Short mmCIF file of C-alpha atoms and ligand atoms in Angstrom, two decimals:
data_model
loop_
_atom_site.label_atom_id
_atom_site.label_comp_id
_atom_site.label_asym_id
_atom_site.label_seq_id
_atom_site.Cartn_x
_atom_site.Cartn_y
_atom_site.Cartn_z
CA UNK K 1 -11.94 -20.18 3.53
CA UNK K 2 -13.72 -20.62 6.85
CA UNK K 3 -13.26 -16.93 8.20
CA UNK K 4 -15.46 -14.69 10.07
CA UNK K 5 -14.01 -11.33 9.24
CA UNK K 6 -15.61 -9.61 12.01
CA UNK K 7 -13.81 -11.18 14.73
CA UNK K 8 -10.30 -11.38 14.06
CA UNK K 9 -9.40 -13.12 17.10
CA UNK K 10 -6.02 -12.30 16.80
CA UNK K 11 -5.16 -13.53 13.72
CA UNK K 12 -1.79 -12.12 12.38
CA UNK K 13 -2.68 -9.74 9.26
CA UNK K 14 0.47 -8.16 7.78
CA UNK K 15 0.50 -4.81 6.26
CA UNK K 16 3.01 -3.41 3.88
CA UNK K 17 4.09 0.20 3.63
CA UNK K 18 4.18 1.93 0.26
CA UNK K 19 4.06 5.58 0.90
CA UNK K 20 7.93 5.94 0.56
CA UNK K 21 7.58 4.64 -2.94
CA UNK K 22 3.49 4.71 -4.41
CA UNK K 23 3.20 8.09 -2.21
CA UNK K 24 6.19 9.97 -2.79
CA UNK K 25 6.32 9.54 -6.45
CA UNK K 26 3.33 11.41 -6.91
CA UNK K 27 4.42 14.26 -4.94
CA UNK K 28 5.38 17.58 -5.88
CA UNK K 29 7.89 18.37 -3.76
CA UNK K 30 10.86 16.72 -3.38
CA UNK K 31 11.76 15.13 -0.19
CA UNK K 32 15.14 15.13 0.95
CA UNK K 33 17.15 11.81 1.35
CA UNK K 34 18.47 12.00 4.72
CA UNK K 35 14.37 12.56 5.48
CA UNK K 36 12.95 10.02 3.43
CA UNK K 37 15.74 7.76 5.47
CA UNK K 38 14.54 8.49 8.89
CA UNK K 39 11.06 8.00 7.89
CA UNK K 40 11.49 4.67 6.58
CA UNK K 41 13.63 3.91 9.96
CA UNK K 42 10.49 5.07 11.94
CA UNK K 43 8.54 2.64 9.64
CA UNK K 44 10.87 -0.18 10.33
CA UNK K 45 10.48 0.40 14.17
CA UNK K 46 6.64 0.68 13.93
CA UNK K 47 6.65 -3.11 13.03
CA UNK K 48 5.68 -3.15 9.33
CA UNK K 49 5.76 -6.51 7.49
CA UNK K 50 7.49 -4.84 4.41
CA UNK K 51 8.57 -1.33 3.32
CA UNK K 52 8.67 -0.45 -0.61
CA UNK K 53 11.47 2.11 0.06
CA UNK K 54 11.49 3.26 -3.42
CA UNK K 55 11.39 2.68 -7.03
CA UNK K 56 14.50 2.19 -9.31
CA UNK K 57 12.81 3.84 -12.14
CA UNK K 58 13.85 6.57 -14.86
CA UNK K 59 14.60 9.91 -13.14
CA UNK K 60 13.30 12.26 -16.02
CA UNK K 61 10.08 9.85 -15.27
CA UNK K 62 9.71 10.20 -11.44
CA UNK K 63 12.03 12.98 -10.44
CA UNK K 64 10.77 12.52 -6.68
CA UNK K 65 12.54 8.97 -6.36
CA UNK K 66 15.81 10.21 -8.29
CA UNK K 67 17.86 8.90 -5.13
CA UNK K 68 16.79 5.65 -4.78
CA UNK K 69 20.13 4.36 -4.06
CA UNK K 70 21.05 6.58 -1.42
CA UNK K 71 17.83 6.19 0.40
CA UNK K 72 18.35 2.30 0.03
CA UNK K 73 22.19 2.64 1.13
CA UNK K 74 21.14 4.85 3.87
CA UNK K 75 18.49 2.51 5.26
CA UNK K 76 18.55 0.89 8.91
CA UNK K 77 17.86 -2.98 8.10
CA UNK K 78 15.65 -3.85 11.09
CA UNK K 79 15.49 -7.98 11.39
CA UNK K 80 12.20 -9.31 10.55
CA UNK K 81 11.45 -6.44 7.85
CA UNK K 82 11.14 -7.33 4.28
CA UNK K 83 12.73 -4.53 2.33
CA UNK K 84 11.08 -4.15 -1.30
CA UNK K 85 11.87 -1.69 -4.36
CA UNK K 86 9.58 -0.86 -7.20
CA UNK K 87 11.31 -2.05 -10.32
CA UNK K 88 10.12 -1.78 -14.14
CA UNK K 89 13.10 -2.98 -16.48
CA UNK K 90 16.65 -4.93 -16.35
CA UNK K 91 18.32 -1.50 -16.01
CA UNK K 92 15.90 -1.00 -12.78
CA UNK K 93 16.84 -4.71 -11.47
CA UNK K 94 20.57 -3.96 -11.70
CA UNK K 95 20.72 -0.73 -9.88
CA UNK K 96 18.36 -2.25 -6.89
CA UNK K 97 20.23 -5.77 -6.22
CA UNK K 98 23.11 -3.43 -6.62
CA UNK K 99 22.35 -1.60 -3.51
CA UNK K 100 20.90 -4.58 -1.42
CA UNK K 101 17.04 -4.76 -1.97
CA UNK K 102 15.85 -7.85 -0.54
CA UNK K 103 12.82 -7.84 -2.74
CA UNK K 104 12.32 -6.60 -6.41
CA UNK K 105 8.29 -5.43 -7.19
CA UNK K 106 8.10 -6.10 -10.92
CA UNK K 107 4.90 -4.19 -12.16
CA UNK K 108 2.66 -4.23 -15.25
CA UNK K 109 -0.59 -3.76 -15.80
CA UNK K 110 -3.77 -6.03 -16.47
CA UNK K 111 -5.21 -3.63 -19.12
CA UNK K 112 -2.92 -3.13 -22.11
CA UNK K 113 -3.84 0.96 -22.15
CA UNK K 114 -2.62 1.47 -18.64
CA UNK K 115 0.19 -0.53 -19.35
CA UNK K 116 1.46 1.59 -23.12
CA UNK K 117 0.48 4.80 -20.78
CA UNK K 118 2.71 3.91 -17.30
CA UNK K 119 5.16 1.61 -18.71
CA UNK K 120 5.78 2.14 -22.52
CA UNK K 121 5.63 -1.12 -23.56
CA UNK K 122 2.72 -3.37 -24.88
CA UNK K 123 1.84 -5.84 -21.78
CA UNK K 124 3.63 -8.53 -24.04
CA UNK K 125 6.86 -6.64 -24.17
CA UNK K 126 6.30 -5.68 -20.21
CA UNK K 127 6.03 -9.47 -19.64
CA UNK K 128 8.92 -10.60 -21.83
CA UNK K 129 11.23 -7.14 -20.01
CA UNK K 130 10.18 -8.63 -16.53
CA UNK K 131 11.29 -12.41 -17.60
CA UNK K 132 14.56 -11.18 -17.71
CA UNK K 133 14.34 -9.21 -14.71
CA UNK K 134 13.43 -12.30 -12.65
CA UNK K 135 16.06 -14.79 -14.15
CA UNK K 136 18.26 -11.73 -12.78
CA UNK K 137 16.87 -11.38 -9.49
CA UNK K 138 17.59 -15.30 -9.13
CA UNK K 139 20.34 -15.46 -10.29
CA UNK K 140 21.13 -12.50 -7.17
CA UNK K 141 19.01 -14.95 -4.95
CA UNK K 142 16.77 -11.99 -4.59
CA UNK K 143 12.65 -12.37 -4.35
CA UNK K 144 10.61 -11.15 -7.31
CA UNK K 145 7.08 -10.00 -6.29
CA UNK K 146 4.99 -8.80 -9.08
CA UNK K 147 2.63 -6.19 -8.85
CA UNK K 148 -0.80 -5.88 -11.79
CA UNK K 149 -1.77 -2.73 -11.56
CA UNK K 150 -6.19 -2.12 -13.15
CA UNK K 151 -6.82 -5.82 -11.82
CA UNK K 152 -9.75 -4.49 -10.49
CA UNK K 153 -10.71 -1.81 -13.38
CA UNK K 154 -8.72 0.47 -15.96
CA UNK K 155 -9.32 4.08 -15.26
CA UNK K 156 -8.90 4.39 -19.58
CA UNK K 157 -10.33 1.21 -20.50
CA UNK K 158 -12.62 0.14 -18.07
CA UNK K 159 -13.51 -3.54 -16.72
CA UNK K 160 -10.66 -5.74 -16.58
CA UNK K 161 -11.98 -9.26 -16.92
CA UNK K 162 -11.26 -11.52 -14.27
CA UNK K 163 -10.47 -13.67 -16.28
CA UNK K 164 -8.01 -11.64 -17.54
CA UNK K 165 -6.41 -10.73 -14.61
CA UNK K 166 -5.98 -14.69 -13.62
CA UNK K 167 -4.12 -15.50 -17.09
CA UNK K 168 -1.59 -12.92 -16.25
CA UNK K 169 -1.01 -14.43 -12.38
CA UNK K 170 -0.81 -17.97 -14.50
CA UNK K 171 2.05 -16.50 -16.57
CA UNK K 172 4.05 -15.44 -13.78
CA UNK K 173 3.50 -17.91 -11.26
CA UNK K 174 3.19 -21.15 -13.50
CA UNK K 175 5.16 -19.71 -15.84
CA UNK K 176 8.38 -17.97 -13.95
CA UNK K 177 8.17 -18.73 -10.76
CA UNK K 178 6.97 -15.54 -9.13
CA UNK K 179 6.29 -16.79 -5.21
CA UNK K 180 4.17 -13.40 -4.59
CA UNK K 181 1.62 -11.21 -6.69
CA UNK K 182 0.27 -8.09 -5.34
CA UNK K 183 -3.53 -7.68 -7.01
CA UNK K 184 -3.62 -3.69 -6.83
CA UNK K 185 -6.17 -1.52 -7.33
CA UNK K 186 -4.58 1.17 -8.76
CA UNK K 187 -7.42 3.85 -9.02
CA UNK K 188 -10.00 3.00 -6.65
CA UNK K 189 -12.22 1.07 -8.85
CA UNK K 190 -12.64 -2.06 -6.94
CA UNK K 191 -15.65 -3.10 -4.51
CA UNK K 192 -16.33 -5.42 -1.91
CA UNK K 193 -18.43 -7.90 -3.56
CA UNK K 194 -15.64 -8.06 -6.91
CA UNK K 195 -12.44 -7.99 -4.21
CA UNK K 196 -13.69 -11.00 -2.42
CA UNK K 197 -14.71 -12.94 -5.84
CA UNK K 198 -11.38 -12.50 -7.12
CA UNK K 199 -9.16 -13.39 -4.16
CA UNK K 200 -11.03 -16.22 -3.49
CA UNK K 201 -10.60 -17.32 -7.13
CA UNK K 202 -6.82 -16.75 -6.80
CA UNK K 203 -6.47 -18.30 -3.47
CA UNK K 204 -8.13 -21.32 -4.68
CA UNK K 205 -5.97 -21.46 -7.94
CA UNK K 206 -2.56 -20.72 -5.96
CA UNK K 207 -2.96 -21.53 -2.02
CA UNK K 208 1.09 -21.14 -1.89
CA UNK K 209 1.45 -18.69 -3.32
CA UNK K 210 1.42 -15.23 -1.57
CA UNK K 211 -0.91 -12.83 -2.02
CA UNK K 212 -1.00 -9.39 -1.36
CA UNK K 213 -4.20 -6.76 -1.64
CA UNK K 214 -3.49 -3.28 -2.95
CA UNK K 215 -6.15 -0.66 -2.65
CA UNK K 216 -6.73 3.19 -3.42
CA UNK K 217 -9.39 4.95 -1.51
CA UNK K 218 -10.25 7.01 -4.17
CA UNK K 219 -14.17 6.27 -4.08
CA UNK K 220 -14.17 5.69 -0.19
CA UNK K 221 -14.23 1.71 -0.80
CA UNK K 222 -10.61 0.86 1.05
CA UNK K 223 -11.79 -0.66 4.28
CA UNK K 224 -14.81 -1.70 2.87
CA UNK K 225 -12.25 -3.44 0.51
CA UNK K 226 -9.80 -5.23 2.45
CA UNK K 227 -12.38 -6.73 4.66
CA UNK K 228 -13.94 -8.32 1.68
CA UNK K 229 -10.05 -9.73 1.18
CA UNK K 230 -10.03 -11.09 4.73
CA UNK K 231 -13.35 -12.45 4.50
CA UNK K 232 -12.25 -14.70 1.38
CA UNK K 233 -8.41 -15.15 3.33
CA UNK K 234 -6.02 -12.63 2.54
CA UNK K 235 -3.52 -11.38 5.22
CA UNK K 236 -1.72 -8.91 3.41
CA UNK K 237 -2.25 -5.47 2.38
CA UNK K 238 -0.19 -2.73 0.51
CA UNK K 239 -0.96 1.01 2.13
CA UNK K 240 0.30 4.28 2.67
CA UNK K 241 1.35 6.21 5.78
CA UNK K 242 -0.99 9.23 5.66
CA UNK K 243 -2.90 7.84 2.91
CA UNK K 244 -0.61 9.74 0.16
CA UNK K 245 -0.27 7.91 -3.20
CA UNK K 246 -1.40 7.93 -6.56
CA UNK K 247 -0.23 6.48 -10.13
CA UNK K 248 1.51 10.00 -11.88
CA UNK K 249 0.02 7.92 -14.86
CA UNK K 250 -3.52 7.22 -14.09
CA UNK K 251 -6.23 10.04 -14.40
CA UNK K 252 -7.62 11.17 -11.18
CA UNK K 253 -5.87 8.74 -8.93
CA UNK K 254 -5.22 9.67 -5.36
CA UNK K 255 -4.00 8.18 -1.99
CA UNK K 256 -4.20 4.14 -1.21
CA UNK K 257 -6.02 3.14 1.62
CA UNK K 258 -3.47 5.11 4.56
CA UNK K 259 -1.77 2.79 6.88
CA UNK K 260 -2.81 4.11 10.09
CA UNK K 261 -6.63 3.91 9.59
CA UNK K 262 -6.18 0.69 8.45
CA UNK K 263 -4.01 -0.87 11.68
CA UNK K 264 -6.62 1.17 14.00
CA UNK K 265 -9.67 -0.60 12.31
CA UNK K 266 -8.38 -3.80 12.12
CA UNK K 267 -6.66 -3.56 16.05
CA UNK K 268 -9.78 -2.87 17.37
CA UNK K 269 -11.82 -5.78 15.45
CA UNK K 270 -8.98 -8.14 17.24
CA UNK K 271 -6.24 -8.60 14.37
CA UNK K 272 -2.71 -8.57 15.28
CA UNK K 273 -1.28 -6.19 12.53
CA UNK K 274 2.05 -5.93 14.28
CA UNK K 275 2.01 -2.30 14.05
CA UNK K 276 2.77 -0.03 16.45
CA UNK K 277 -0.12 2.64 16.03
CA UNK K 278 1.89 5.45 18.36
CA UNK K 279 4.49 5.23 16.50
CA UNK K 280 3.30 5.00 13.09
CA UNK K 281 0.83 8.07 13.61
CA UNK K 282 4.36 10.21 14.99
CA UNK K 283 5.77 9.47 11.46
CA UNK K 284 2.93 10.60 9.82
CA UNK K 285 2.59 13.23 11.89
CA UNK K 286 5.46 14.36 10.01
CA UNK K 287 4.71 14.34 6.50
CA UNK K 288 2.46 17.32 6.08
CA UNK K 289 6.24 19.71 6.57
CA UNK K 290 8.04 17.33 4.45
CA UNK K 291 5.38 17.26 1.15
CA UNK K 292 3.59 20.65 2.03
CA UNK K 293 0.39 19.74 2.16
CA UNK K 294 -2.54 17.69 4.44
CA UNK K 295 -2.56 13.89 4.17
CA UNK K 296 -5.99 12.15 4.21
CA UNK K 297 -5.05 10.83 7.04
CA UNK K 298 -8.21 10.49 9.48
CA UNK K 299 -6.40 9.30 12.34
CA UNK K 300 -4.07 12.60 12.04
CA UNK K 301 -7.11 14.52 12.28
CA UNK K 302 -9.32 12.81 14.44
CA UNK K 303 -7.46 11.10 17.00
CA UNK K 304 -7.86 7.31 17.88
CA UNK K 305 -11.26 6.37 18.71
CA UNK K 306 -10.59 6.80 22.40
CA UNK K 307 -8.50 9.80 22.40
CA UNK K 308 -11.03 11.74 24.34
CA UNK K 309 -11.53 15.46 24.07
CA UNK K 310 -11.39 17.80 27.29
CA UNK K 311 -14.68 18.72 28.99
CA UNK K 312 -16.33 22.39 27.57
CA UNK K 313 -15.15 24.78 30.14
CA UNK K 314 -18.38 25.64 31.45
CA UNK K 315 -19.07 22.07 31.53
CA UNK K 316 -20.00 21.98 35.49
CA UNK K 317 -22.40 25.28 35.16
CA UNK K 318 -24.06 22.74 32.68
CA UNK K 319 -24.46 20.15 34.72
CA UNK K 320 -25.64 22.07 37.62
CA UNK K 321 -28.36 23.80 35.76
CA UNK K 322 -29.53 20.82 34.22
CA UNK K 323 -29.79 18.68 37.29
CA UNK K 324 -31.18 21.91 38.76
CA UNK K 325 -34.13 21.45 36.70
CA UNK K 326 -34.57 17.98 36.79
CA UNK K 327 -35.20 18.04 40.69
CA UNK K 328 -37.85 21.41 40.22
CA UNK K 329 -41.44 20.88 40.65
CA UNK K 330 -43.08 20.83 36.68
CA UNK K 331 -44.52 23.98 35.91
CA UNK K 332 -48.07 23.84 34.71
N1 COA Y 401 16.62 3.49 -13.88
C1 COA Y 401 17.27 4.62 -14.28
N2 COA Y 401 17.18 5.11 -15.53
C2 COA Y 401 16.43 4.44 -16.40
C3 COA Y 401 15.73 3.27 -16.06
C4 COA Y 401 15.83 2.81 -14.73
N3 COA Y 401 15.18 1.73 -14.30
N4 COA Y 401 15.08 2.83 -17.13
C5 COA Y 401 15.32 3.68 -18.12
N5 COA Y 401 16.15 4.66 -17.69
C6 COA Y 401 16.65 5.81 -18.45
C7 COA Y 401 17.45 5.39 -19.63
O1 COA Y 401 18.80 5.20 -19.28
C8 COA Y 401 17.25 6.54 -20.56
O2 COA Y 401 18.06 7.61 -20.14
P1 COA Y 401 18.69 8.66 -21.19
O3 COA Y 401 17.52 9.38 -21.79
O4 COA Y 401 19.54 9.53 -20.33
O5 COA Y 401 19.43 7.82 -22.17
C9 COA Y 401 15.80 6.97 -20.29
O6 COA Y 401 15.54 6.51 -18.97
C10 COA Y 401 14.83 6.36 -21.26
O7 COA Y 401 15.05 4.98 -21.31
P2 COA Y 401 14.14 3.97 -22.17
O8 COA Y 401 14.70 2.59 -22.01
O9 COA Y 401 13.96 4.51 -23.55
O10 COA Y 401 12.81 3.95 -21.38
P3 COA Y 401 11.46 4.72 -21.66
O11 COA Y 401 11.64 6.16 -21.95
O12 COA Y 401 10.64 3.90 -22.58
O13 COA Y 401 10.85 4.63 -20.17
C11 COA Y 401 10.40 3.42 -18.13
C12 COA Y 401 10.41 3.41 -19.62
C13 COA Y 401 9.32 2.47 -17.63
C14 COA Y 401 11.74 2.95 -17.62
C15 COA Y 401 10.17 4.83 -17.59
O14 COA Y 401 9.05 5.41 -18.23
C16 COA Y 401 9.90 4.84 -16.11
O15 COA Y 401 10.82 4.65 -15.32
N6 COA Y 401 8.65 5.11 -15.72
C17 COA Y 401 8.23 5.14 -14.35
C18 COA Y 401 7.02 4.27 -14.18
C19 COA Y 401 6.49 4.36 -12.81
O16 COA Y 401 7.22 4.33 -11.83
N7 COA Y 401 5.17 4.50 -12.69
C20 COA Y 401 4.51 4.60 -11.45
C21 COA Y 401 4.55 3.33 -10.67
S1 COA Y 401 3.39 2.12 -11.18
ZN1 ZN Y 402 -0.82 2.05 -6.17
#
């Protein structure tokens, strides 16, 4: 791929939003539906690509997404939005298509420990559980994405192998069907130089087929990481409005790369992400009330680059001393 990832000369980039679902689960607190509604609305208006509303998963597992179906019900579809649930078994499937989700996210792992820890199942059961969930989906004419969690390292086990991580994509997409795979890094273990070897080994392998980047900034690497993407020519990117997030499952996980650092970055190296930054930074604005804590996010704290800050109020006093002295004769 022929890109020069520092001048994005407004190529379209699409980012995905996955705080509703990879954020909130690993909250605390629980948010209430009719407020996990209006957020995703305010997402849907702020021009995201996709929203992962929630996950249809066990309730005694993730208490904090127990009302998937009323958030999903409760929804405003906004045309053009791709609206995407978290689903881990047939049971999963059937309550999403159930309640209109236009796309399921299947998700196992790419190291077998992860996998027996999140999911319960040996990554050969996982794959044979998720078989069925696809024939489902198309049999509900509904798209199956398919998220590998550890494709970039296993916080348990360590390097995945490439290698690895490829035979697993060649299962699902050579071997079901699967039109999308999300490549996520689901504890912050990936780098720049490894990220831009292994999309550019996928891309080559499956140039239809859609990829999507998913990255946790747990050691700082986020940006750094989805510009190596770009560079080798992905265009789409999982994050997380405020930067909230974390795998319950996976030890010392935190936050994926937050949404709103990640459209103000790549706005001002001339991408078109779509996104509405105003907008997105007034519905993270409101997450601190609704989980009871901070978010990471730096934009929340720091203001856009050019938000500028007031002058001191003895600013003029300043001035007039300093210039003052400037036109005084040196003293020797
Ligand atoms: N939706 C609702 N309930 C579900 C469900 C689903 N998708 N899948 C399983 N359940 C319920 C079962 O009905 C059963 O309920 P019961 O105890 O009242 O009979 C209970 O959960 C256990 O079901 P079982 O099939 O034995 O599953 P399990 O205990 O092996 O759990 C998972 C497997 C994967 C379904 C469960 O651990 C889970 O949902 N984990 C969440 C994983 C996750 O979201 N991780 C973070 C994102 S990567
Ligand atoms: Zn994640």
């Amino acid at each position: 791929m022929n890109t020069n990832v520092w001048n994005g000369g407004g190529r379209r980039l699409y980012l995905h939003e996955v705080g509703m679902r990879d954020g909130l689960q690993a909250e605390c607190t629980f948010v209430p539906t009719e407020e996990k509604i209006r957020l995703v609305d305010s997402l849907s208006h702020a021009g995201l690509a996709k929203i992962e509303v929630t996950a249809f998963v066990s309730p005694k597992a993730i208490p904090a997404l127990a009302d998937a179906q009323a958030v999903m019900r409760g929804i405003e579809r906004v045309p053009g939005v791709v609206y995407s649930a978290l689903v881990p078994n047939v049971k999963g499937a059937e309550r999403a298509i159930e309640c209109g989700v236009e796309e399921l996210n299947l998700v196992m792992s790419a190291s077998e420990t992860h996998n027996l820890a999140n999911l319960r199942m040996t990554r050969e059961q996982s794959f044979n559980a998720l078989r069925d969930v696809a024939r489902l989906a198309r049999e509900a004419q509904t798209g199956v994405n398919i998220s590998l969690s550890c494709s970039f390292g296993c916080p348990m086990e360590g390097d995945v192998a490439s290698a690895t991580v490829l035979a697993w994509c060649a299962r699902f997409v050579d071997g079901l069907g699967a039109t999308g795979i999300t490549l996520c890094d689901t504890t912050g273990m990936a780098y720049p130089t490894q990220v831009n070897a292994l999309t550019q080994a996928f891309r080559q392998r499956w140039p239809d087929t859609t990829l999507t980047l998913h990255f946790h900034n747990t050691r700082g690497m986020g940006l750094a990481n989805v510009l190596a993407a770009i560079d080798a020519g992905a265009e789409r990117f999982d994050a997380s409005l405020g930067g909230i997030g974390g795998c319950p499952y996976a030890p010392g996980a935190t936050g994926n790369v937050c949404t709103e650092e990640i459209v103000h970055a790549l706005e001002l190296m001339g991408y078109d992400t779509g996104v509405s930054l105003p907008r997105l930074v007034g519905a993270s604005r409101r997450l601190p009330d609704l989980i009871g804590h901070d978010t990471p996010s730096q934009i929340v704290k720091a203001g856009q680059r050019l938000d500028l800050h007031p002058l001191p109020r003895d600013f003029e006093a300043i001035r007039e001393r300093a210039h003052a002295r400037a036109a005084a004769p040196l003293a020797l």
